[in-house]
Each structure stands twice: as C-alpha cells, then as structure tokens.
Short mmCIF file of C-alpha atoms and ligand atoms in Angstrom, two decimals:
data_model
loop_
_atom_site.label_atom_id
_atom_site.label_comp_id
_atom_site.label_asym_id
_atom_site.label_seq_id
_atom_site.Cartn_x
_atom_site.Cartn_y
_atom_site.Cartn_z
CA MET A 1 -143.71 86.35 131.75
CA ALA A 2 -146.60 85.38 129.39
CA LYS A 3 -146.05 85.18 125.71
CA ASN A 4 -147.95 85.11 122.63
CA ILE A 5 -146.80 81.97 120.88
CA LEU A 6 -147.61 80.92 117.22
CA VAL A 7 -147.43 77.04 117.31
CA THR A 8 -147.37 75.61 113.71
CA GLY A 9 -148.43 71.93 113.54
CA GLY A 10 -149.88 72.30 117.00
CA ALA A 11 -152.60 69.78 116.46
CA GLY A 12 -150.09 67.01 115.87
CA TYR A 13 -148.58 64.63 118.35
CA ILE A 14 -145.73 66.64 119.99
CA GLY A 15 -147.51 69.90 119.09
CA SER A 16 -150.55 69.00 121.05
CA HIS A 17 -148.62 68.00 124.05
CA THR A 18 -146.52 71.32 123.81
CA CYS A 19 -149.53 73.40 123.86
CA VAL A 20 -150.69 71.72 127.04
CA GLU A 21 -147.42 72.86 128.57
CA LEU A 22 -147.57 76.35 127.04
CA LEU A 23 -151.18 77.05 128.23
CA LYS A 24 -150.24 75.64 131.69
CA ALA A 25 -147.32 78.04 132.06
CA GLY A 26 -149.70 80.86 131.09
CA HIS A 27 -148.62 81.76 127.41
CA ASP A 28 -151.33 82.44 124.76
CA VAL A 29 -151.45 80.17 122.12
CA VAL A 30 -152.37 80.34 118.41
CA VAL A 31 -152.24 77.22 116.44
CA VAL A 32 -152.00 77.07 112.53
CA ASP A 33 -152.23 73.57 111.25
CA ASN A 34 -153.80 72.26 108.05
CA LEU A 35 -154.86 68.99 109.69
CA VAL A 36 -153.12 66.89 107.01
CA ASN A 37 -152.07 64.48 109.71
CA SER A 38 -154.06 65.39 112.68
CA SER A 39 -157.44 66.18 113.86
CA GLN A 40 -158.73 69.26 115.71
CA GLU A 41 -160.23 67.12 118.41
CA SER A 42 -156.55 66.93 119.85
CA LEU A 43 -156.84 70.68 120.50
CA ARG A 44 -160.35 70.51 121.98
CA ARG A 45 -158.96 68.02 124.43
CA VAL A 46 -155.88 70.17 125.17
CA GLU A 47 -158.24 73.10 126.12
CA GLU A 48 -160.17 70.65 128.27
CA LEU A 49 -157.25 69.28 130.11
CA VAL A 50 -155.92 72.78 130.94
CA GLY A 51 -159.13 74.73 131.44
CA ARG A 52 -158.09 77.38 129.05
CA SER A 53 -158.49 78.01 125.43
CA LEU A 54 -156.37 78.56 122.44
CA GLU A 55 -156.95 79.88 118.90
CA PHE A 56 -156.98 77.46 116.11
CA ARG A 57 -156.57 78.49 112.41
CA GLN A 58 -156.87 75.73 109.93
CA VAL A 59 -154.13 77.06 107.62
CA ASP A 60 -151.63 75.62 105.33
CA LEU A 61 -148.29 77.17 105.82
CA CYS A 62 -147.69 77.13 102.09
CA ASP A 63 -150.74 79.53 101.68
CA ALA A 64 -149.00 82.95 101.94
CA VAL A 65 -152.30 84.84 101.99
CA ALA A 66 -153.95 83.04 104.78
CA LEU A 67 -150.70 83.03 106.74
CA GLU A 68 -150.37 86.63 106.23
CA ARG A 69 -153.93 87.26 107.66
CA VAL A 70 -152.94 85.45 110.99
CA PHE A 71 -149.92 87.56 111.34
CA GLU A 72 -151.81 90.83 110.76
CA GLU A 73 -154.39 89.66 113.48
CA HIS A 74 -151.76 88.62 116.02
CA THR A 75 -148.47 90.10 117.31
CA PHE A 76 -146.18 87.02 118.20
CA ASP A 77 -143.28 86.82 120.65
CA ALA A 78 -142.06 83.69 119.30
CA VAL A 79 -142.95 80.67 116.78
CA VAL A 80 -142.62 76.99 117.63
CA HIS A 81 -142.39 75.29 114.14
CA PHE A 82 -143.53 71.74 114.32
CA ALA A 83 -145.43 71.71 110.93
CA GLY A 84 -144.27 69.28 108.36
CA LEU A 85 -144.55 65.91 106.98
CA LYS A 86 -142.42 63.05 108.83
CA ALA A 87 -142.86 59.54 107.36
CA VAL A 88 -139.28 58.66 106.25
CA GLY A 89 -140.54 55.79 103.83
CA GLU A 90 -143.26 58.15 102.35
CA SER A 91 -140.65 60.85 101.80
CA CYS A 92 -138.31 58.40 99.55
CA GLU A 93 -141.56 57.76 97.46
CA ILE A 94 -142.86 61.29 97.03
CA PRO A 95 -139.74 63.55 97.74
CA LEU A 96 -141.22 66.53 95.87
CA ARG A 97 -144.23 66.70 98.33
CA TYR A 98 -141.88 66.61 101.20
CA TYR A 99 -139.43 69.23 99.85
CA GLU A 100 -142.54 71.49 98.73
CA ASN A 101 -144.34 71.15 102.19
CA ASN A 102 -141.53 71.28 104.49
CA LEU A 103 -139.29 73.76 102.75
CA HIS A 104 -142.07 76.11 101.20
CA GLY A 105 -143.92 76.12 104.40
CA THR A 106 -140.82 77.20 106.16
CA PHE A 107 -140.04 80.02 103.57
CA GLU A 108 -143.47 81.36 103.96
CA LEU A 109 -143.29 81.29 107.62
CA MET A 110 -140.05 82.85 107.92
CA LYS A 111 -140.95 85.70 105.38
CA ALA A 112 -144.18 86.55 107.47
CA MET A 113 -142.19 86.42 110.67
CA ASP A 114 -139.52 88.88 109.37
CA LYS A 115 -142.27 91.07 107.72
CA HIS A 116 -144.08 91.33 111.25
CA ASP A 117 -141.08 91.64 113.36
CA CYS A 118 -141.09 88.35 114.96
CA ARG A 119 -137.71 86.69 114.76
CA ASN A 120 -137.61 84.07 117.45
CA ILE A 121 -138.13 80.59 116.39
CA VAL A 122 -137.95 77.04 118.06
CA PHE A 123 -137.60 74.38 115.14
CA SER A 124 -138.44 70.80 115.32
CA SER A 125 -135.28 69.09 113.94
CA SER A 126 -134.35 65.54 114.45
CA ALA A 127 -131.56 63.13 115.14
CA THR A 128 -132.11 61.87 111.56
CA VAL A 129 -129.62 64.89 110.65
CA TYR A 130 -126.65 62.68 112.10
CA GLY A 131 -127.26 59.96 109.54
CA ASP A 132 -125.22 56.73 110.64
CA PRO A 133 -123.35 58.43 113.46
CA ALA A 134 -119.53 57.23 113.67
CA SER A 135 -120.01 56.76 117.42
CA VAL A 136 -122.55 57.12 120.40
CA PRO A 137 -123.52 59.25 122.48
CA ILE A 138 -124.12 61.92 119.83
CA THR A 139 -122.96 65.24 120.38
CA GLU A 140 -124.23 68.33 118.63
CA ASP A 141 -121.01 69.20 116.69
CA PHE A 142 -121.07 65.73 114.89
CA PRO A 143 -120.90 65.96 111.23
CA LEU A 144 -124.44 66.12 109.61
CA GLN A 145 -125.42 63.69 106.80
CA THR A 146 -128.82 62.38 105.92
CA THR A 147 -130.06 59.42 104.36
CA ASN A 148 -133.46 60.11 103.01
CA PRO A 149 -135.49 63.22 101.71
CA TYR A 150 -137.35 63.76 104.99
CA GLY A 151 -134.00 63.99 106.74
CA ARG A 152 -132.63 66.58 104.01
CA THR A 153 -135.81 68.69 104.47
CA LYS A 154 -134.45 68.90 108.35
CA TYR A 155 -131.11 69.47 107.32
CA PHE A 156 -131.99 72.27 104.79
CA ILE A 157 -134.30 73.98 107.06
CA GLU A 158 -131.39 74.15 109.79
CA GLU A 159 -129.15 75.61 107.32
CA ILE A 160 -131.69 78.03 106.00
CA LEU A 161 -132.30 79.34 109.53
CA ARG A 162 -128.55 79.29 110.26
CA ASP A 163 -127.99 81.56 107.27
CA GLN A 164 -130.86 83.92 108.28
CA CYS A 165 -129.53 84.19 111.75
CA LEU A 166 -126.08 85.02 110.19
CA ALA A 167 -127.35 87.56 108.10
CA ASP A 168 -129.58 89.30 110.55
CA ASP A 169 -128.58 89.45 114.20
CA ARG A 170 -132.11 90.11 115.28
CA TRP A 171 -132.99 86.55 114.50
CA ARG A 172 -132.75 83.86 117.31
CA CYS A 173 -133.24 80.17 116.59
CA LEU A 174 -133.17 76.94 118.66
CA LEU A 175 -132.92 73.86 116.52
CA LEU A 176 -134.11 71.29 118.66
CA ARG A 177 -133.03 67.63 117.50
CA TYR A 178 -135.42 65.14 118.83
CA PHE A 179 -134.55 61.60 119.51
CA ASN A 180 -137.45 59.04 119.51
CA PRO A 181 -140.66 60.66 121.20
CA ILE A 182 -142.96 58.08 122.57
CA GLY A 183 -145.56 57.99 125.39
CA ALA A 184 -148.73 60.32 125.97
CA HIS A 185 -150.24 62.67 128.49
CA SER A 186 -150.78 60.82 131.68
CA SER A 187 -154.50 61.86 131.31
CA GLY A 188 -154.89 59.43 128.32
CA ARG A 189 -156.74 62.21 126.60
CA ILE A 190 -153.97 62.96 124.07
CA GLY A 191 -151.65 60.96 122.46
CA GLU A 192 -150.03 59.69 119.01
CA ASP A 193 -152.60 58.94 116.42
CA PRO A 194 -151.01 57.44 113.38
CA ASN A 195 -152.53 57.31 110.06
CA GLY A 196 -152.92 53.73 108.97
CA ILE A 197 -150.18 51.18 109.77
CA PRO A 198 -147.71 52.77 112.27
CA ASN A 199 -144.10 53.36 110.84
CA ASN A 200 -142.68 53.80 114.19
CA LEU A 201 -142.01 51.02 116.80
CA MET A 202 -143.91 52.02 119.68
CA PRO A 203 -147.39 52.72 118.50
CA TYR A 204 -147.18 49.26 116.50
CA VAL A 205 -146.24 47.56 119.88
CA MET A 206 -149.15 49.30 121.48
CA GLN A 207 -151.69 48.29 118.73
CA VAL A 208 -150.48 44.75 119.01
CA ALA A 209 -151.03 44.79 122.73
CA VAL A 210 -154.59 46.39 122.09
CA GLY A 211 -155.44 43.73 119.49
CA LEU A 212 -155.60 45.86 116.39
CA ARG A 213 -152.47 44.05 114.90
CA GLU A 214 -151.24 40.57 115.25
CA GLU A 215 -147.52 40.80 115.92
CA VAL A 216 -144.61 43.20 115.58
CA VAL A 217 -142.05 42.59 113.08
CA VAL A 218 -138.63 43.15 114.70
CA PHE A 219 -136.43 44.80 111.67
CA GLY A 220 -133.45 42.80 112.00
CA ASP A 221 -131.54 40.85 114.85
CA ASP A 222 -128.18 41.13 113.38
CA TYR A 223 -127.06 44.33 114.18
CA GLU A 224 -123.70 45.10 116.33
CA THR A 225 -125.89 45.64 119.43
CA PRO A 226 -126.12 43.72 122.70
CA ASP A 227 -129.02 41.50 121.57
CA GLY A 228 -128.78 42.04 117.71
CA THR A 229 -131.92 44.70 117.47
CA GLY A 230 -131.68 48.39 116.90
CA VAL A 231 -131.16 50.87 119.87
CA ARG A 232 -132.59 54.30 120.12
CA ASP A 233 -132.95 56.96 122.75
CA TYR A 234 -136.86 57.14 123.64
CA ILE A 235 -137.94 60.14 125.26
CA HIS A 236 -141.33 60.68 126.74
CA VAL A 237 -143.28 63.29 124.68
CA VAL A 238 -144.13 65.43 127.96
CA ASP A 239 -140.55 65.89 128.47
CA LEU A 240 -140.04 66.98 125.03
CA ALA A 241 -142.84 69.38 125.45
CA LEU A 242 -141.15 70.63 128.37
CA GLY A 243 -137.87 71.30 126.56
CA HIS A 244 -139.92 73.84 124.16
CA LEU A 245 -141.21 75.76 127.24
CA VAL A 246 -137.61 76.39 128.52
CA ALA A 247 -136.33 76.79 124.94
CA LEU A 248 -138.79 79.75 124.70
CA GLU A 249 -137.65 81.06 127.94
CA LYS A 250 -133.86 81.12 126.87
CA LEU A 251 -134.31 82.11 123.40
CA PRO A 252 -134.14 85.81 123.90
CA GLY A 253 -130.70 85.37 125.57
CA LEU A 254 -129.32 83.04 122.77
CA PRO A 255 -128.22 85.08 119.75
CA GLY A 256 -127.71 83.34 116.62
CA CYS A 257 -128.70 79.81 115.80
CA THR A 258 -128.05 77.03 118.15
CA ALA A 259 -128.68 73.16 117.68
CA VAL A 260 -129.59 71.25 120.89
CA ASN A 261 -130.11 67.41 121.35
CA LEU A 262 -133.29 66.57 123.16
CA GLY A 263 -133.12 62.75 124.25
CA THR A 264 -132.36 61.11 127.42
CA GLY A 265 -128.76 59.68 126.84
CA GLN A 266 -130.02 56.31 127.38
CA GLY A 267 -130.54 53.68 124.63
CA TYR A 268 -132.93 50.64 124.52
CA SER A 269 -133.21 47.76 122.05
CA VAL A 270 -136.29 46.74 120.06
CA LEU A 271 -136.49 43.64 122.29
CA GLU A 272 -136.25 45.67 125.51
CA MET A 273 -139.03 48.01 124.13
CA ILE A 274 -141.31 44.90 123.56
CA ALA A 275 -140.68 43.63 127.07
CA ALA A 276 -141.46 47.08 128.35
CA GLY A 277 -144.59 47.22 126.51
CA ARG A 278 -145.67 43.79 127.68
CA GLU A 279 -145.14 44.98 131.30
CA ALA A 280 -146.90 48.22 130.98
CA SER A 281 -150.16 46.59 129.23
CA GLY A 282 -150.12 43.28 130.95
CA ARG A 283 -150.65 41.83 127.48
CA GLU A 284 -148.90 39.38 125.42
CA ILE A 285 -147.09 40.94 122.60
CA SER A 286 -146.17 38.49 119.70
CA TYR A 287 -143.33 39.30 117.46
CA ARG A 288 -141.14 37.86 114.91
CA ILE A 289 -137.70 38.47 113.66
CA GLY A 290 -137.90 39.95 110.01
CA ASP A 291 -135.37 41.67 107.49
CA ARG A 292 -133.64 44.74 108.34
CA ARG A 293 -135.47 48.09 107.21
CA ALA A 294 -133.66 49.97 104.42
CA GLY A 295 -131.94 53.07 105.93
CA ASP A 296 -131.94 51.90 109.63
CA ILE A 297 -129.03 52.34 111.67
CA ALA A 298 -127.72 50.06 114.67
CA THR A 299 -127.68 52.59 117.39
CA CYS A 300 -128.54 56.19 118.18
CA TYR A 301 -128.69 58.01 121.39
CA ALA A 302 -127.84 61.52 122.55
CA ASP A 303 -125.25 63.14 124.69
CA SER A 304 -127.64 65.34 126.45
CA ALA A 305 -125.00 67.50 128.37
CA MET A 306 -125.86 70.63 125.86
CA ALA A 307 -129.51 70.77 126.81
CA ALA A 308 -128.61 70.64 130.54
CA SER A 309 -126.07 73.39 130.43
CA LEU A 310 -127.64 75.66 127.91
CA LEU A 311 -131.38 75.09 128.77
CA GLY A 312 -131.26 73.60 132.24
CA TRP A 313 -133.41 70.81 130.89
CA ARG A 314 -133.22 67.08 131.40
CA ALA A 315 -135.53 64.41 130.56
CA GLU A 316 -137.17 63.25 133.85
CA LYS A 317 -139.40 60.20 132.92
CA GLY A 318 -138.22 56.75 132.69
CA LEU A 319 -139.19 54.00 130.25
CA SER A 320 -141.79 52.36 132.50
CA GLU A 321 -143.70 55.65 132.65
CA MET A 322 -143.37 56.20 128.94
CA CYS A 323 -145.00 52.79 128.38
CA VAL A 324 -147.69 53.07 130.89
CA ASP A 325 -148.65 56.33 129.50
CA ALA A 326 -148.60 55.09 125.80
CA TRP A 327 -150.83 52.11 127.01
CA ARG A 328 -153.43 54.26 128.79
CA TRP A 329 -153.81 56.33 125.68
CA GLN A 330 -153.93 53.15 123.48
CA SER A 331 -156.37 51.26 125.46
CA GLU A 332 -158.69 54.15 126.23
CA ASN A 333 -158.62 55.35 122.53
CA PRO A 334 -158.04 52.26 120.45
CA ASP A 335 -159.01 53.93 117.33
CA GLY A 336 -157.33 57.21 118.15
CA TYR A 337 -159.26 60.39 117.92
CA PRO A 338 -162.92 60.25 116.63
CA GLU A 339 -163.39 61.61 113.19
CA ASP A 340 -164.19 65.47 113.20
P1 LIG B 401 -147.39 65.06 113.43
O1 LIG B 401 -147.55 64.77 112.03
O2 LIG B 401 -148.20 64.69 114.60
O3 LIG B 401 -147.41 66.79 113.56
C1 LIG B 401 -147.08 67.52 112.35
C2 LIG B 401 -148.41 68.63 112.17
O4 LIG B 401 -147.98 69.42 111.17
C3 LIG B 401 -149.67 67.72 111.96
O5 LIG B 401 -150.62 68.28 112.69
C4 LIG B 401 -149.88 68.35 110.57
O6 LIG B 401 -151.29 68.38 110.12
C5 LIG B 401 -149.14 69.59 110.29
N1 LIG B 401 -148.86 70.10 108.94
C6 LIG B 401 -148.04 69.46 108.21
N2 LIG B 401 -147.86 70.38 106.99
C7 LIG B 401 -148.40 71.23 107.36
C8 LIG B 401 -148.50 72.45 106.52
N3 LIG B 401 -148.04 72.68 105.30
N4 LIG B 401 -149.14 73.65 106.97
C9 LIG B 401 -149.83 73.38 108.19
N5 LIG B 401 -149.66 72.29 108.97
C10 LIG B 401 -149.03 71.24 108.54
O7 LIG B 401 -145.95 64.89 113.85
P2 LIG B 401 -145.11 65.10 115.09
O8 LIG B 401 -144.63 63.71 115.45
O9 LIG B 401 -145.94 65.84 116.22
O10 LIG B 401 -143.71 65.91 114.74
C11 LIG B 401 -143.71 67.32 114.88
C12 LIG B 401 -142.61 67.71 114.34
O11 LIG B 401 -141.35 67.28 114.82
C13 LIG B 401 -142.41 67.38 112.66
O12 LIG B 401 -141.73 68.32 112.20
C14 LIG B 401 -141.38 66.20 112.75
O13 LIG B 401 -140.80 66.19 111.50
C15 LIG B 401 -140.46 66.40 114.00
N6 LIG B 401 -139.87 65.22 114.59
C16 LIG B 401 -140.92 64.16 114.89
C17 LIG B 401 -140.26 62.93 115.44
C18 LIG B 401 -141.11 61.89 115.82
O14 LIG B 401 -140.67 60.82 115.93
N7 LIG B 401 -142.33 62.10 115.99
C19 LIG B 401 -138.87 63.00 115.65
C20 LIG B 401 -138.00 64.02 115.16
C21 LIG B 401 -138.59 65.16 114.79
N1 LIG B 402 -138.68 49.01 114.46
C1 LIG B 402 -139.06 47.49 114.23
N2 LIG B 402 -140.23 47.21 113.79
C2 LIG B 402 -141.20 48.37 113.50
C3 LIG B 402 -140.84 49.48 113.52
C4 LIG B 402 -139.40 49.82 113.96
O1 LIG B 402 -138.24 46.58 114.47
O2 LIG B 402 -142.38 47.90 113.15
C5 LIG B 402 -137.32 49.33 114.93
C6 LIG B 402 -136.54 50.04 114.02
O3 LIG B 402 -135.79 48.88 113.21
C7 LIG B 402 -135.54 50.70 114.76
C8 LIG B 402 -136.45 50.99 116.03
O4 LIG B 402 -137.42 50.06 116.03
O5 LIG B 402 -134.51 50.03 115.29
C9 LIG B 402 -136.96 52.37 116.26
O6 LIG B 402 -137.67 52.59 114.79
P1 LIG B 402 -138.71 53.87 114.65
O7 LIG B 402 -139.40 53.75 113.32
O8 LIG B 402 -139.57 53.96 115.96
O9 LIG B 402 -137.74 55.18 114.78
P2 LIG B 402 -136.64 55.65 113.97
O10 LIG B 402 -135.23 55.70 114.95
O11 LIG B 402 -136.34 54.82 112.68
O12 LIG B 402 -136.97 57.28 113.49
C10 LIG B 402 -137.70 57.93 114.34
C11 LIG B 402 -138.42 58.82 113.57
C12 LIG B 402 -137.64 59.69 112.54
C13 LIG B 402 -136.57 60.39 113.38
C14 LIG B 402 -135.73 59.42 113.96
C15 LIG B 402 -134.80 60.41 114.89
O13 LIG B 402 -139.30 58.15 112.78
O14 LIG B 402 -138.60 60.39 111.82
O15 LIG B 402 -136.50 58.74 115.07
O16 LIG B 402 -135.25 61.12 115.64
F1 LIG B 402 -135.90 61.04 112.22
#
C-alpha cells in the first residue's frame, strides 16, 4: 500500500538511493535536507530516473519552526531518518557541532512526529556502535561501545529512540545498523559525492582510478587479518536502500524498538578492495602502505541472520557489481554533481 514518507537527509548518498526505491514502489516522498553535505541535483536525478516527482524542502532539522511547517502541510505514515553529520575524524575535531546537529536535529524531529501523530521511524545507525567487537560476525546483541563522537551520536540516538518506545507503545522504531555502503545506482546518474578528500576507502580508490588522486594510502598492514590490512563488510547501496523499503513494510507489525544489522556477512580486506577496484575500472590503482589510522579496528562484518528472519531481506549484489557500479558513477561524473 502506498504511504506518505518523510525522508530526512534524502539528498545525500544513501538517502537519494532510498528515494529511488521508495518512489519506484509507489510511495509519496517528501525530502527534508539542509544540503550541508549534498546537492539538490541528486534529487533532480532521482526524479528523472523514476519518472515521478518528490517534494523537496530545504530545511535544517534543528529549525523547529520550519520543520513544524512541513508537518502541518503533510500527513506522514513514517519517517526515514538519514540526516546527520557522518565524518568520524571531523567529529573528533568539532564534537559539539556533531552532538548539536545529530542530537538536536533528532529531538526536533521526534517532537514534531509525536505532535503530529506519526510515530513510525526507521533510523540510520551504524556498525560503529559495536566499537571494537570481541569477535566476528557481529550479532545485534553484542555490547555497544563507541570510540568517537560521531559513533556516540548514533549510540545516544539509539538509546533515546529506545526510551521513547518504552515510554509510549504507539512508537515503532527500526534501528538499521549499516556496515560499509559502497557502489552506486546502476544508471550511473546518482552516487556518492564526497566533499574534498574522501575519508572512506572506496571513493578514494575510485578517485585514484579516474586520475583525480595519485595513490591510495593503505592504513596499516600489520593487523591480525589474512593479509594484514583491515577487513570490512561492504554492501551495495541499492541493497541497503531496499532494506529501508522492507523495514517500512514490516514496521507496523514490529512494536517497540528493534536493532537490525544491514550487511552482507562477508568481509574483504583493503588490498582485496583495491584489486576489485582495478578489475572493475581496468585502471591501475597505485597504493602504498602507510601508518594505521587512529581508531580503526582490524575486522568488522555482520551476522545478517536477523535481517533475513525479521525483515525477509538479504543483500543480493556481490563485490564486482558494487565496484562496477561505483566505477560507472565515478567515470561518468568525475567531479561529482555539478554545483547548484
Ligand atoms: P550524507 O552526508 O550523504 O547524507 C546525509 C544528509 O543529511 C546530507 O544530505 C546532509 O545535507 C543532510 N543533513 C545533515 N544534517 C542535517 C540537518 N541538521 N538538517 C537537515 N539535513 C541534514 O551521508 P550518507 O552516507 O547518505 O549517510 C546517511 C546516514 O547514514 C547518516 O546518518 C550516516 O551517519 C549514516 N551512516 C552512513 C554510513 C556510510 O558509510 N555512508 C555508514 C553508517 C551509517
Ligand atoms: N582505509 C585505507 N585507506 C583509506 C581509507 C580507508 O586503508 O584511504 C581502510 C581503513 O583503515 C579500513 C577500511 O579501509 O580498514 C575501510 O575504511 P572506511 O573509512 O571506508 O570505513 P570504516 O569501516 O572506517 O568506517 C565506515 C564509516 C563509518 C561507519 C563504519 C561502520 O565511515 O561512519 O563504516 O559502518 F561507522
């Protein structure tokens, strides 16, 4: 059944891919985004890809008055809450900005939702809430421990949503803990458009492949992993987007607050990712081994059984498809989206 969905942060990387799937499934979408880390061009392309329109409101979630106006003008069945700042390193330099933006934004959103009788929310959490796990694969009941302010904003928001669901049984919440999203829509029209030097591995690999940067620096090769480099659970962003679609379908039947991992359950090392990037692009990808990056862990991958049993969802796309799609986006949009 078609629903009215509010997507916060919908102009961003994961949000724009999720808007495509929501519109394709027949839902009506309103996006609220302040464009602090995105461009409205992503949403124009979403509309062009699907052949349907969505409504965009340039609003900061911390602006209670502007947010209230959005809720007054629409009746939402559910909210998918992507909006937030996400750079781990930056969060250590300017923690207040991260706490204020991510927590205050969520408070204003939850207050408006409660006031307007919309109490269904799907929240973008992260595997970062597991910190340095004692073992892998990681199940949802692992202890939570975070190592940086960004991660703590995710942890705090999870707890706030959990408390609200405990206090009021009309609330329903799915905390989706993403592992490492990469790739792009297969059209090559939307993808990840990092600001400045990419923090994450795959955008960096792709910028080296396209000639924007010289070499990848591998952050350490002395970890306890098969080749000494860090191992992560990379997941295609379209699989992740589809996870939100099923989460919205299941939410009405899932009382309370439930955390679910969204990963593939398969780990790849940095060197394997560079090799896969080379294969997909047909370009040489120079790299050198550098120091470990502060705060990094050796290995992180999901146990994805809960997503399969609770949501009936599993990731379908493999590593080569992730890299081919990332390369199509990068090679066809070497400078990302044009300036608005
Ligand atoms: P993104 O930066 O591309 O998207 C986030 C969007 O939120 C941006 O469009 C930004 O402009 C918007 N935004 C930020 N603060 C806002 C505010 N106060 N009001 C309105 N809009 C605001 O990031 P993404 O990679 O698409 O991530 C989406 C969500 O998923 C984030 O919450 C992120 O923390 C989480 N997440 C991302 C990853 C990842 O590796 N990409 C992993 C785990 C979790
Ligand atoms: N890496 C390099 N060189 C780089 C960038 C990364 O060697 O230039 C390595 C890292 O050391 C790590 C792996 O590549 O071993 C992946 O690093 P990313 O920065 O791409 O991803 P992380 O796993 O560190 O973190 C990401 C998001 C976090 C999120 C976490 C779990 O950036 O926000 O996944 O979901 F919390």
